[in-house]
Amino acid sequence: MDYFLSDRVQTLKPSAIREIFKYAADPEVISLSAGNPDPEAFPVKEIAEISNDVLTNRPIDTLQYSITEGYVPLRNALKDYMKNKFNIGRDFDELIVTSGAQQVMDLATKSLVNEGDTVICEAPSFIGSLNSFRAYKAKLCGIPLESDGMNLEALEKALKTEKNVRFIYTIPNFQNPSGVTTSLEKRHAIYELAKKYGVLILEDNPYGELRVSGEDVPAIKSFDEDGIVIYAGSFSKVLSPGMRIGWFVAPKEVAAKMIVCKQGSDVHTTAWSQIVASEFMTKYDFEAHLERLREIYRKKINFTQELLDKYLAPIITYNKIDGGLFIWCKLPDEIDMTKFCKEAVLRKVCVVPGNAFLTDENEQCHSFRINFSTPTNEQLEKGIKILGELAKEMLNKQ
C-alpha cells in the first residue's frame, strides 16, 4: 500500500542521536553519545518512598485525570523556587507544567510559528529542538556560536533581513552540544535586540543547575520586564528524565494558547511524576540533592578533560566547560568528521557527528560531541584513548 504522509513530516529525518543509540545498545560499545544523567544521580530511595506513600494514602490523586496546567502544589513550589532563586516570574507571567522541556519547544512553535516563518537558533544547537521547529515547517536561521554566546553582529543582521522572525532560541548555560555559556553582557544584548526588533526569546535551561565551577549567570528571563521571554525548565537532568517533567514561564497571553495546544497533545502531564516532583521539592532537601549532583559531575568533568588532554591533544581540541553534560571536540581540517565518527563506531565507540546539530546538516563540520555523564570512568578512558588513536591514524594517512 502507498501511504499518504503529511507535508509537515515528509522531509523530517530520524534523530541522529536516537539512531546512534541503536549501536550504543551493543554491550561491547562504549557510548559517549547519550545525554543521560549519571546512574548515581537518581534519588531512587526517595522516589520509592514518595511513590509508596502517595499510592497508599491518596491513590486517586495519582491515578485520576489531572488539569492541563499542572498539579497545583508543584506549580506553586516551582513558582516560589523560580522567583526566590532566579528572580523569574512577573505579574504578567504564568507557569505551566509540561511533559519534559521538549514539549515546551513543541508547544511554543505550534502556538507562534506559521509555515515559512523564521526561528533563529544558535549554530550548533540541540537537535531535538531543531526537529520540533522543522516539524512545523519553520525556516531555521543559524547564528554562529562564539566562546561567550551568539555572534551579535550576525544575530542583528538576521533580525534585520529574515522574514517573519518569531523567536530566538537559545540554550545559555552549558549549551548542548557546544558546552558554551553565554556571558551576561551578551544575554543583555540578545534581550535588547529581541526587544528592538519585536521578537520573542525562547530560553532553554535544562543544565543551569549543573554548574561545577565559576559563578552563576542570571537568566535572560530574570530581567524580562517587557514580556518577551519564554523560559523552559526541566527536572530531566536533576531528578529523572524518565519522569518527563518540564515547565515553562511565559507571558499569560502566550501561555494560554500553549495550554490549549497541550490539551490537544497529551491532556496533562503524568500525575504520578508531578506529585513525586512536588513532594521531593517540598519535603526533602532539594538543594542538598543538587549539590550532590554537582559533586558527581565535577569529578566526571575534571576526569574527562584530563583524559582529553592526555589522549587527544593536540590533534583534537575541545571547549573547556564549567558544567553541563557535554564537551564539543574539533578535528583538524584534514580529517573527515563523518568518516571519523563511522570508523569510531566500528571500533566500538559512539560519538555524535557535529553536523547533526546544525540548521543545515549538509554544511561542512569538523566537530563532534561527547557525553561523559553516562559512561564509567573505565569506559571513558578506554573510549577516549581509542578516539585519540583513530585521529592519529587518520591524520598520518593524509
XYZ file of C-alpha atoms in Angstrom:
398
model
C 0.000 0.000 0.000
C 1.165 3.541 -0.743
C 0.824 5.570 2.447
C -0.005 9.251 2.392
C 2.244 11.298 4.657
C 1.600 14.905 5.571
C 3.733 17.629 4.045
C 4.874 18.505 7.562
C 6.711 15.206 8.067
C 7.847 14.454 4.510
C 11.307 15.951 4.999
C 11.807 15.034 8.671
C 14.672 12.652 9.412
C 15.213 10.438 12.459
C 17.259 11.970 15.259
C 20.920 11.185 14.633
C 21.365 10.634 18.349
C 18.480 8.158 18.526
C 19.899 6.323 15.517
C 23.290 6.118 17.228
C 21.555 4.648 20.293
C 20.924 1.543 18.178
C 24.665 0.970 18.022
C 25.150 2.043 21.621
C 22.756 -0.710 22.738
C 25.512 -3.213 21.936
C 27.054 -4.026 25.337
C 30.517 -4.033 23.760
C 30.121 -0.452 22.520
C 31.288 2.460 24.652
C 28.614 5.127 24.277
C 29.947 8.673 24.509
C 26.879 9.764 22.561
C 23.991 9.781 25.021
C 22.827 12.714 27.122
C 21.701 10.597 30.049
C 22.421 11.564 33.649
C 24.954 9.570 35.648
C 23.235 6.440 37.041
C 24.348 7.534 40.524
C 22.394 10.777 40.156
C 18.918 9.305 40.622
C 17.341 9.628 44.109
C 15.878 6.135 43.840
C 15.221 5.634 47.562
C 13.364 8.937 47.920
C 11.276 8.408 44.779
C 10.299 4.941 46.011
C 9.316 6.345 49.418
C 7.185 9.086 47.894
C 5.549 6.738 45.388
C 4.670 4.210 48.090
C 3.201 6.936 50.292
C 1.005 8.559 47.659
C -0.198 5.271 46.169
C -1.065 4.004 49.648
C -2.641 7.117 51.125
C -4.062 9.045 48.170
C -4.099 6.783 45.121
C -6.861 8.670 43.322
C -4.722 11.834 43.151
C -2.066 9.775 41.407
C -4.222 7.650 39.112
C -7.009 10.033 38.062
C -7.015 12.651 35.306
C -5.457 15.970 36.283
C -5.636 19.544 34.963
C -3.683 20.655 31.906
C -1.870 23.491 33.669
C -0.252 21.083 36.099
C -0.543 19.745 39.657
C -1.218 22.847 41.737
C 1.215 22.128 44.632
C 4.019 21.519 42.122
C 3.221 24.696 40.213
C 3.237 26.678 43.440
C 6.526 25.136 44.542
C 8.101 25.891 41.165
C 6.783 29.463 41.151
C 8.343 30.079 44.569
C 11.588 28.381 43.567
C 11.930 30.275 40.294
C 11.114 33.613 41.895
C 13.220 33.261 45.029
C 16.300 31.672 43.449
C 16.310 33.113 39.929
C 14.059 36.203 40.043
C 11.901 34.656 37.332
C 8.171 35.311 37.145
C 6.335 38.631 36.887
C 2.673 39.525 37.324
C 2.201 39.124 33.576
C 3.701 35.593 33.579
C 2.237 32.130 34.083
C 3.996 28.846 34.932
C 2.755 25.631 33.323
C 3.998 22.060 33.839
C 4.821 20.080 30.684
C 5.853 16.582 29.653
C 9.554 17.392 29.688
C 11.144 20.563 28.352
C 10.976 19.118 24.836
C 7.228 19.687 24.923
C 7.840 23.383 25.592
C 9.606 23.645 22.237
C 6.739 21.887 20.505
C 4.007 23.964 22.155
C 5.825 27.252 21.616
C 6.360 26.522 17.931
C 2.817 25.294 17.425
C 1.478 28.449 19.101
C 3.733 31.031 17.467
C 5.036 29.807 14.104
C 3.318 29.531 10.753
C 4.811 27.573 7.871
C 7.715 29.537 6.422
C 8.213 31.753 9.471
C 11.765 32.062 10.779
C 13.216 30.703 14.008
C 16.682 31.981 14.871
C 18.910 29.393 16.576
C 22.440 29.084 17.796
C 24.671 27.151 15.418
C 25.181 24.429 16.535
C 22.076 23.731 18.614
C 20.109 20.904 20.235
C 18.802 18.510 17.593
C 15.568 17.779 19.465
C 14.549 21.429 19.397
C 15.637 21.856 15.784
C 13.408 18.944 14.804
C 10.479 20.473 16.687
C 10.904 23.652 14.673
C 11.281 21.690 11.438
C 8.103 19.748 12.178
C 6.106 22.977 11.831
C 7.899 23.896 8.594
C 9.785 26.790 10.159
C 12.754 28.282 8.367
C 15.823 27.846 10.573
C 18.447 30.572 10.678
C 21.647 29.557 12.461
C 23.803 32.153 14.211
C 27.471 31.223 14.750
C 28.254 30.449 18.368
C 31.353 32.046 19.876
C 33.079 31.230 23.157
C 30.714 33.563 25.044
C 27.496 33.089 23.074
C 25.961 34.045 19.738
C 27.746 36.371 17.348
C 25.779 39.566 17.943
C 26.574 41.113 14.568
C 25.219 38.037 12.786
C 22.201 37.986 15.080
C 21.245 41.575 14.335
C 21.773 41.038 10.610
C 19.369 38.076 10.744
C 16.809 40.093 12.686
C 17.024 42.818 10.041
C 16.885 40.621 6.969
C 14.980 37.429 7.777
C 11.229 37.494 7.208
C 8.715 36.842 9.980
C 11.147 36.013 12.754
C 9.018 34.557 15.554
C 11.594 33.890 18.239
C 15.267 33.477 19.076
C 16.051 30.061 20.544
C 18.969 29.922 22.966
C 20.455 27.490 25.488
C 22.540 29.982 27.514
C 24.005 27.612 30.111
C 26.430 24.827 29.095
C 24.857 24.738 25.687
C 24.059 21.447 24.011
C 26.185 20.479 22.118
C 28.952 23.073 22.476
C 29.132 23.459 26.263
C 29.285 27.259 25.788
C 27.804 29.555 28.435
C 26.508 32.897 27.172
C 28.033 35.843 29.015
C 25.864 38.272 30.974
C 26.822 41.046 28.543
C 25.575 39.024 25.594
C 22.421 37.954 27.426
C 21.511 41.608 27.895
C 22.427 42.335 24.264
C 20.272 39.464 22.955
C 17.379 40.720 25.059
C 17.745 44.278 23.782
C 17.934 43.103 20.167
C 14.810 40.989 20.594
C 13.041 43.975 22.120
C 14.260 46.297 19.348
C 13.026 44.031 16.551
C 9.837 42.872 18.270
C 10.555 39.147 18.572
C 10.354 36.696 21.450
C 13.162 34.730 23.083
C 12.803 31.035 23.923
C 15.326 30.423 26.711
C 16.005 26.714 27.277
C 17.777 25.944 30.561
C 17.979 22.201 31.321
C 21.595 22.323 32.546
C 21.810 25.536 34.577
C 21.728 23.787 37.965
C 24.730 21.650 36.988
C 27.403 24.333 37.338
C 30.525 22.826 38.933
C 32.845 25.849 38.775
C 32.658 29.589 38.237
C 29.818 31.965 39.011
C 26.168 31.589 38.033
C 24.991 33.942 35.280
C 21.469 35.429 35.611
C 18.862 34.011 33.249
C 17.635 36.228 30.423
C 14.128 35.765 31.822
C 15.271 37.279 35.132
C 15.417 40.764 33.580
C 12.360 40.363 31.349
C 10.210 43.389 32.151
C 8.615 43.501 28.702
C 7.035 40.063 28.431
C 9.235 38.853 25.572
C 10.894 35.747 27.078
C 9.569 32.194 27.352
C 11.663 30.250 29.859
C 11.868 26.434 29.719
C 12.984 24.431 32.754
C 13.284 20.705 33.375
C 13.732 18.029 36.039
C 15.238 15.644 33.477
C 18.861 16.333 34.319
C 18.420 16.974 38.055
C 15.799 14.421 39.115
C 14.861 11.917 36.395
C 14.411 12.116 32.606
C 12.063 9.127 32.713
C 9.553 11.099 34.779
C 9.179 13.592 31.895
C 8.623 16.755 33.940
C 9.377 20.172 32.500
C 7.791 23.585 32.799
C 7.683 26.974 31.173
C 7.263 30.522 32.421
C 5.708 32.724 29.738
C 3.524 35.803 29.326
C -0.073 34.812 30.129
C -1.358 35.543 26.622
C 1.178 33.158 25.091
C 0.775 30.600 27.884
C -2.987 30.470 27.290
C -2.512 29.308 23.706
C 0.204 26.843 24.705
C -2.216 25.338 27.240
C -4.836 24.808 24.534
C -2.207 23.152 22.339
C -1.187 20.881 25.210
C -4.803 19.830 25.720
C -4.805 18.565 22.149
C -1.460 16.842 22.626
C -1.477 14.868 25.888
C -4.291 16.399 28.025
C -1.956 16.748 31.015
C 1.471 15.735 32.278
C 1.600 12.431 34.183
C 0.074 12.952 37.631
C 2.379 10.493 39.437
C 5.509 12.254 38.163
C 4.189 15.661 39.163
C 3.274 14.547 42.679
C 6.665 12.887 43.175
C 8.469 16.025 41.982
C 6.334 18.220 44.245
C 6.934 16.067 47.311
C 10.657 15.867 46.569
C 10.939 19.653 46.273
C 8.982 20.436 49.421
C 9.670 17.551 51.837
C 13.263 16.631 51.029
C 16.433 18.720 50.861
C 16.378 19.663 47.185
C 19.437 21.922 47.437
C 21.478 19.169 49.095
C 20.441 16.839 46.267
C 21.610 19.386 43.675
C 24.947 19.784 45.431
C 25.402 16.003 45.409
C 24.832 16.031 41.649
C 27.340 18.839 41.198
C 29.963 16.853 43.078
C 29.333 13.818 40.860
C 29.691 15.898 37.689
C 32.593 17.954 38.996
C 34.627 14.760 39.307
C 33.436 13.473 35.930
C 34.209 16.728 34.120
C 37.684 17.057 35.608
C 38.489 13.418 34.857
C 37.212 13.639 31.275
C 39.120 16.824 30.483
C 42.304 15.245 31.864
C 41.736 12.293 29.515
C 41.136 14.592 26.552
C 44.366 16.426 27.300
C 46.212 13.130 27.623
C 44.893 11.201 24.618
C 43.503 13.723 22.111
C 45.646 16.839 22.390
C 46.982 18.487 20.344
C 45.302 16.838 17.334
C 41.766 17.252 18.652
C 40.851 20.446 20.502
C 37.845 20.991 22.739
C 35.925 23.638 24.669
C 36.629 23.673 28.412
C 33.365 23.663 30.364
C 32.123 24.755 33.812
C 29.130 22.429 33.939
C 26.506 20.575 31.965
C 26.874 17.166 30.337
C 28.650 17.697 27.010
C 32.037 18.511 25.508
C 32.426 19.741 21.909
C 35.532 18.409 20.192
C 37.059 19.728 16.961
C 39.049 17.657 14.498
C 41.743 19.185 12.293
C 40.534 20.160 8.826
C 42.494 17.280 7.279
C 40.289 14.664 8.978
C 36.823 13.991 7.588
C 34.487 14.178 10.592
C 31.825 11.835 9.192
C 34.384 9.150 8.357
C 35.931 9.595 11.800
C 32.594 9.024 13.556
C 31.769 5.996 11.396
C 35.177 4.448 11.988
C 34.834 5.096 15.728
C 31.607 3.055 15.728
C 33.430 0.190 14.035
C 35.944 0.392 16.878
C 33.081 0.192 19.375
C 32.978 3.862 20.404
C 29.964 6.076 19.699
C 30.111 9.866 19.447
C 27.640 12.233 17.794
C 28.707 13.845 14.499
C 28.582 17.624 14.715
C 26.513 18.209 11.600
C 23.539 16.632 13.414
C 23.311 19.853 15.427
C 23.378 22.282 12.511
C 20.392 24.041 10.971
C 21.730 22.752 7.651
C 23.029 19.213 8.123
C 24.847 19.389 4.788
C 27.046 22.237 5.979
C 30.685 21.310 6.487
C 31.545 20.492 10.091
C 34.734 19.277 11.764
C 33.342 18.774 15.274
C 31.701 16.003 17.258
C 30.016 15.835 20.664
C 30.866 13.552 23.545
C 28.939 12.908 26.740
C 30.778 11.994 29.943
C 27.933 11.557 32.436
C 26.717 8.089 31.435
C 29.937 6.038 30.907
C 32.000 4.700 33.789
C 35.490 6.104 34.320
C 36.944 2.933 32.825
C 34.779 3.299 29.731
C 35.661 6.972 29.418
C 39.378 6.246 29.457
C 39.143 3.351 27.019
C 36.823 5.214 24.646
C 38.776 8.471 24.603
C 42.035 6.577 24.108
C 40.532 4.835 21.060
C 39.394 8.200 19.661
C 42.903 9.587 20.074
C 44.488 6.607 18.345
C 41.991 6.858 15.490
C 42.664 10.568 14.999
C 46.421 9.967 14.807
C 45.961 7.178 12.274
C 43.690 9.232 10.065
C 45.991 12.254 10.236
C 49.054 10.180 9.335
C 47.281 8.868 6.222
C 46.910 12.400 4.810
